[in-house]
Coordinates of C-alpha atoms in Angstrom, one line a residue:
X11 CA 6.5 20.4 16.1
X12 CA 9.6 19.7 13.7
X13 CA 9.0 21.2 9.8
X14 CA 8.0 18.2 7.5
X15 CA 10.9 17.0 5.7
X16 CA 10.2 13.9 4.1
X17 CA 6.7 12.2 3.2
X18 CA 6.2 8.2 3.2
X19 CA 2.1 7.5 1.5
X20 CA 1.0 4.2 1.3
X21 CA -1.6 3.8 -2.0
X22 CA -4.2 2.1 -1.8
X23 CA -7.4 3.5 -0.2
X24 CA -5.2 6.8 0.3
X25 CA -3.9 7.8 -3.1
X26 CA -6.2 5.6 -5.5
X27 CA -9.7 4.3 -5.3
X28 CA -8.8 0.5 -5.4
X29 CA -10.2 -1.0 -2.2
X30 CA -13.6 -1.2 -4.3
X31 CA -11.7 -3.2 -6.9
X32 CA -9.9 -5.4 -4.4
X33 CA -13.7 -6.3 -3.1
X34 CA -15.1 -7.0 -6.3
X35 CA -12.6 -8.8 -7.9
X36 CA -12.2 -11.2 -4.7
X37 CA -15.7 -11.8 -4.6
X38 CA -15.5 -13.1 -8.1
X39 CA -13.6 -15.8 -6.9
X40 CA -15.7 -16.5 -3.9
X41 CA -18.8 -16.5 -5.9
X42 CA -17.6 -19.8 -7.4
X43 CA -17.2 -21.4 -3.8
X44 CA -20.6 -19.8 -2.6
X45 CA -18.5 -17.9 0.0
X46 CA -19.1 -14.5 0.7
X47 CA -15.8 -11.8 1.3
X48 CA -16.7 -9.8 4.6
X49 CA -15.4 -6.1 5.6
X50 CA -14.1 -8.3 8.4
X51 CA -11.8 -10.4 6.5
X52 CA -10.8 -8.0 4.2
X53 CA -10.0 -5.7 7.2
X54 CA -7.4 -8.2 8.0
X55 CA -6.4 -8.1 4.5
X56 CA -5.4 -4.8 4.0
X57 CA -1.8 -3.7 3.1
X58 CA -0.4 -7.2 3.5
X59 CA 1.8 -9.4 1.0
X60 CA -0.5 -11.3 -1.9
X61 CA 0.8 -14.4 -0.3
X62 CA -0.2 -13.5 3.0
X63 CA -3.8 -12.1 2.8
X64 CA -4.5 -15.2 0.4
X65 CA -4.2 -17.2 3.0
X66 CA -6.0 -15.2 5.2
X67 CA -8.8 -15.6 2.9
X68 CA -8.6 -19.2 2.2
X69 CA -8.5 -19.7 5.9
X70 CA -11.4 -17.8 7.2
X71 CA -13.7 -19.1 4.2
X72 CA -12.4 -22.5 3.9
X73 CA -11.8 -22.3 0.4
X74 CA -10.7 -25.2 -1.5
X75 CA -7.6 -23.9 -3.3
X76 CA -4.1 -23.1 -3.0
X77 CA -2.3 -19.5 -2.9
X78 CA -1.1 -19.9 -6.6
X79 CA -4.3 -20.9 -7.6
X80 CA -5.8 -18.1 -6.1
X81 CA -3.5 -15.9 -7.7
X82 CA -4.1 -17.5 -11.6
X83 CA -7.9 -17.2 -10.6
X84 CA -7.4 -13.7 -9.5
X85 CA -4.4 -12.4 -11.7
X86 CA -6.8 -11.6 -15.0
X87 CA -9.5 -9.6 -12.9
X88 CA -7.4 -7.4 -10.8
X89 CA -5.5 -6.5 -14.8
X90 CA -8.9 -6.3 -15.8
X91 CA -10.2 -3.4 -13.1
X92 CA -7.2 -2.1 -11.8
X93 CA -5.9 -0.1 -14.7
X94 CA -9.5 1.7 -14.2
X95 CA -8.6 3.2 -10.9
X96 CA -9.3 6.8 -10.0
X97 CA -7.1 9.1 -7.6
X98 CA -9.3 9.7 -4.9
X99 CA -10.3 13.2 -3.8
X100 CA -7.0 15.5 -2.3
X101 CA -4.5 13.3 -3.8
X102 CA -2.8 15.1 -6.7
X103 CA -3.1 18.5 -4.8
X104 CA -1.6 17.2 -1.9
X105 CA 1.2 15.3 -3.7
X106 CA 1.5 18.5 -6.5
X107 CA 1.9 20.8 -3.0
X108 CA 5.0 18.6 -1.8
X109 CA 6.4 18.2 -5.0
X110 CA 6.4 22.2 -5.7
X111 CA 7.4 23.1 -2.0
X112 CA 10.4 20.3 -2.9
X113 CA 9.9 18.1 0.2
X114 CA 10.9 14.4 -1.0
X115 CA 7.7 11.7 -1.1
X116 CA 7.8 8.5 -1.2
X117 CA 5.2 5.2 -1.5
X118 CA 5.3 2.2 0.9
X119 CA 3.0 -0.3 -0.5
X120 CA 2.3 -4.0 0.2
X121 CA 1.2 -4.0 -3.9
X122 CA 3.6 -6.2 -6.3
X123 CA 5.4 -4.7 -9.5
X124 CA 3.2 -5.9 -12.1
X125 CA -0.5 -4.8 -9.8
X126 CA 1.6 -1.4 -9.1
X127 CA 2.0 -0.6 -12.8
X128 CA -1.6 -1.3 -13.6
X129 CA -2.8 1.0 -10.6
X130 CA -1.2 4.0 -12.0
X131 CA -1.4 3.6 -15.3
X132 CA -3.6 6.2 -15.9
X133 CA -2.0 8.4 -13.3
X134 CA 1.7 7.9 -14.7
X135 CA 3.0 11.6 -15.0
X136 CA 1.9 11.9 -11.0
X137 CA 3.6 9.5 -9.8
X138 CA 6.5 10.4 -11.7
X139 CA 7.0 12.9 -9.3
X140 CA 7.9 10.2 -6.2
X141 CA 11.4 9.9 -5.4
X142 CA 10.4 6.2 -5.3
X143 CA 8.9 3.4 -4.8
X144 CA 8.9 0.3 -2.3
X145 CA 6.3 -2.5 -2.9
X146 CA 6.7 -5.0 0.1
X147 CA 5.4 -7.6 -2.6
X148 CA 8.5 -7.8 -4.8
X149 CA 11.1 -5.7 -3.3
X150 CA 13.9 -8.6 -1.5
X151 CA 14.7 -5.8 0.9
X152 CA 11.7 -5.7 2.5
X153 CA 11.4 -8.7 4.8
X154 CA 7.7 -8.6 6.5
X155 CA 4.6 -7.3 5.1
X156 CA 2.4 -5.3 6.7
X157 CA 1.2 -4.4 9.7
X158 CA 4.8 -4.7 10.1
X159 CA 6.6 -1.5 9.5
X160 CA 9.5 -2.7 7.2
X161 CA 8.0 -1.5 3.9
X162 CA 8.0 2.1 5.6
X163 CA 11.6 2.0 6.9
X164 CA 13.2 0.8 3.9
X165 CA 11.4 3.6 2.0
X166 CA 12.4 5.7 4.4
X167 CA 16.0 4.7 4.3
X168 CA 16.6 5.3 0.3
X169 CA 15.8 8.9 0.3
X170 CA 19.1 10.4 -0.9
X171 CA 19.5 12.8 2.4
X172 CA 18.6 10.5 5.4
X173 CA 18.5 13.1 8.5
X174 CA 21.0 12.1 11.9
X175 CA 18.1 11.3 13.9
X176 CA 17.0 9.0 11.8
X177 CA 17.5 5.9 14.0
X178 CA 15.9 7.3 16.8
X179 CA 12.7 7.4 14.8
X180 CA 13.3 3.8 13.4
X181 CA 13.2 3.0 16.7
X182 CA 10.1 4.7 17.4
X183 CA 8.0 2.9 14.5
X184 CA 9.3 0.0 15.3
X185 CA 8.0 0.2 18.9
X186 CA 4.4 2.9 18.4
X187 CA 1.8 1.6 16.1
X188 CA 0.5 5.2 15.4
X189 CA 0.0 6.6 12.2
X190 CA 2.3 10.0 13.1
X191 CA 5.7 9.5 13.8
X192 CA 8.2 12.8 15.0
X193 CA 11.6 12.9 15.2
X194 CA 13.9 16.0 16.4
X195 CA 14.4 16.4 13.1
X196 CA 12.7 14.5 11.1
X197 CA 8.8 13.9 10.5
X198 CA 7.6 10.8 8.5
X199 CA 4.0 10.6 8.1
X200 CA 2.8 7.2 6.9
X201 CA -0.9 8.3 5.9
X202 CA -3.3 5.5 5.7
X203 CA -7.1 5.2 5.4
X204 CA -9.6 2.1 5.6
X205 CA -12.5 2.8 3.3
X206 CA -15.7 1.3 4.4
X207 CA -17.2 -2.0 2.2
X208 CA -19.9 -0.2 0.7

């Protein structure tokens, strides 16, 4: 198996404890409708564009709004909760053990600028230590949300030293839907987790 080189996380539900949030504060809005936000909708959900799993949502409960209306609605809970959010458990010591060892790391997130910011607000000197940052909501580069894998690739793409095999293992995301991608000489893990609705 090749060394670990580089390191691609996505955030939420891996780095910080905001699927909880994303649950609550869509409920909020679903309250007013009567509607009820299952672990199978929000399944669907996860990871995507705002744009996208809004209407994901609208469509499976048959709400009575519009994607920007959802968002207004939405907006002044998630900047309400979100700046609240707790690192879950291994997170700093894993991204402090990459850091120190000086392998470069990365986040790949469907979040937008502004929701980003107020995620790790609390958490600001740690994530200082990320070479950067690609949010699939705002970032003009990256052309499909997730599941799609173009929020991983174009993180992948700006670290400063890209290895030679590195389209061969573009070419193997793009076509393996597995979480654990090798390359001869390259390994880009894109860790994710799906916390359970409690």
């Amino acid at each position: 198996m090749p060394n670990i080189t580089h390191v691609v996380f996505d955030l939420d539900g891996l780095l910080i404890d905001t699927e909880s949030i994303y649950t609550k504060c869509t409920q909020r809005v679903c309250d007013r409708f009567g509607k009820t936000f299952t672990t199978e909708i929000k399944v669907k959900q996860m990871g995507r564009k705002f744009e996208d799993a809004s209407r994901i949502l609208i469509q499976e409960l048959d709400l009575p709004i519009t994607v920007e209306e959802l968002r207004d609605e939405i907006g002044p809970y998630f900047a309400e909760e979100f700046p609240n959010a707790d690192l879950l458990s291994g997170a700093e010591k894993l991204i402090r053990h990459l850091h120190r060892h000086g392998i470069p790391i990365a986040i790949a997130s469907g979040s937008e600028k502004d929701k980003y910011e107020q995620k790790i607000s609390k958490h600001g000197e740690l994530f200082s230590l990320f070479n950067h940052v690609v949010l699939s909501g705002t970032d003009p580069e990256v052309k499909q949300g997730k599941p799609a894998p173009d929020v991983f690739l174009v993180a992948a793409r700006r670290f400063n030293q890209v290895p030679d095999s590195f389209q061969e293992v573009c070419g193997l995301i793009r076509n393996n839907s597995t979480a654990i991608i090798l390359g001869k000489y390259w390994c880009l893990k894109t860790l994710r987790m799906v916390l359970k609705q409690q």
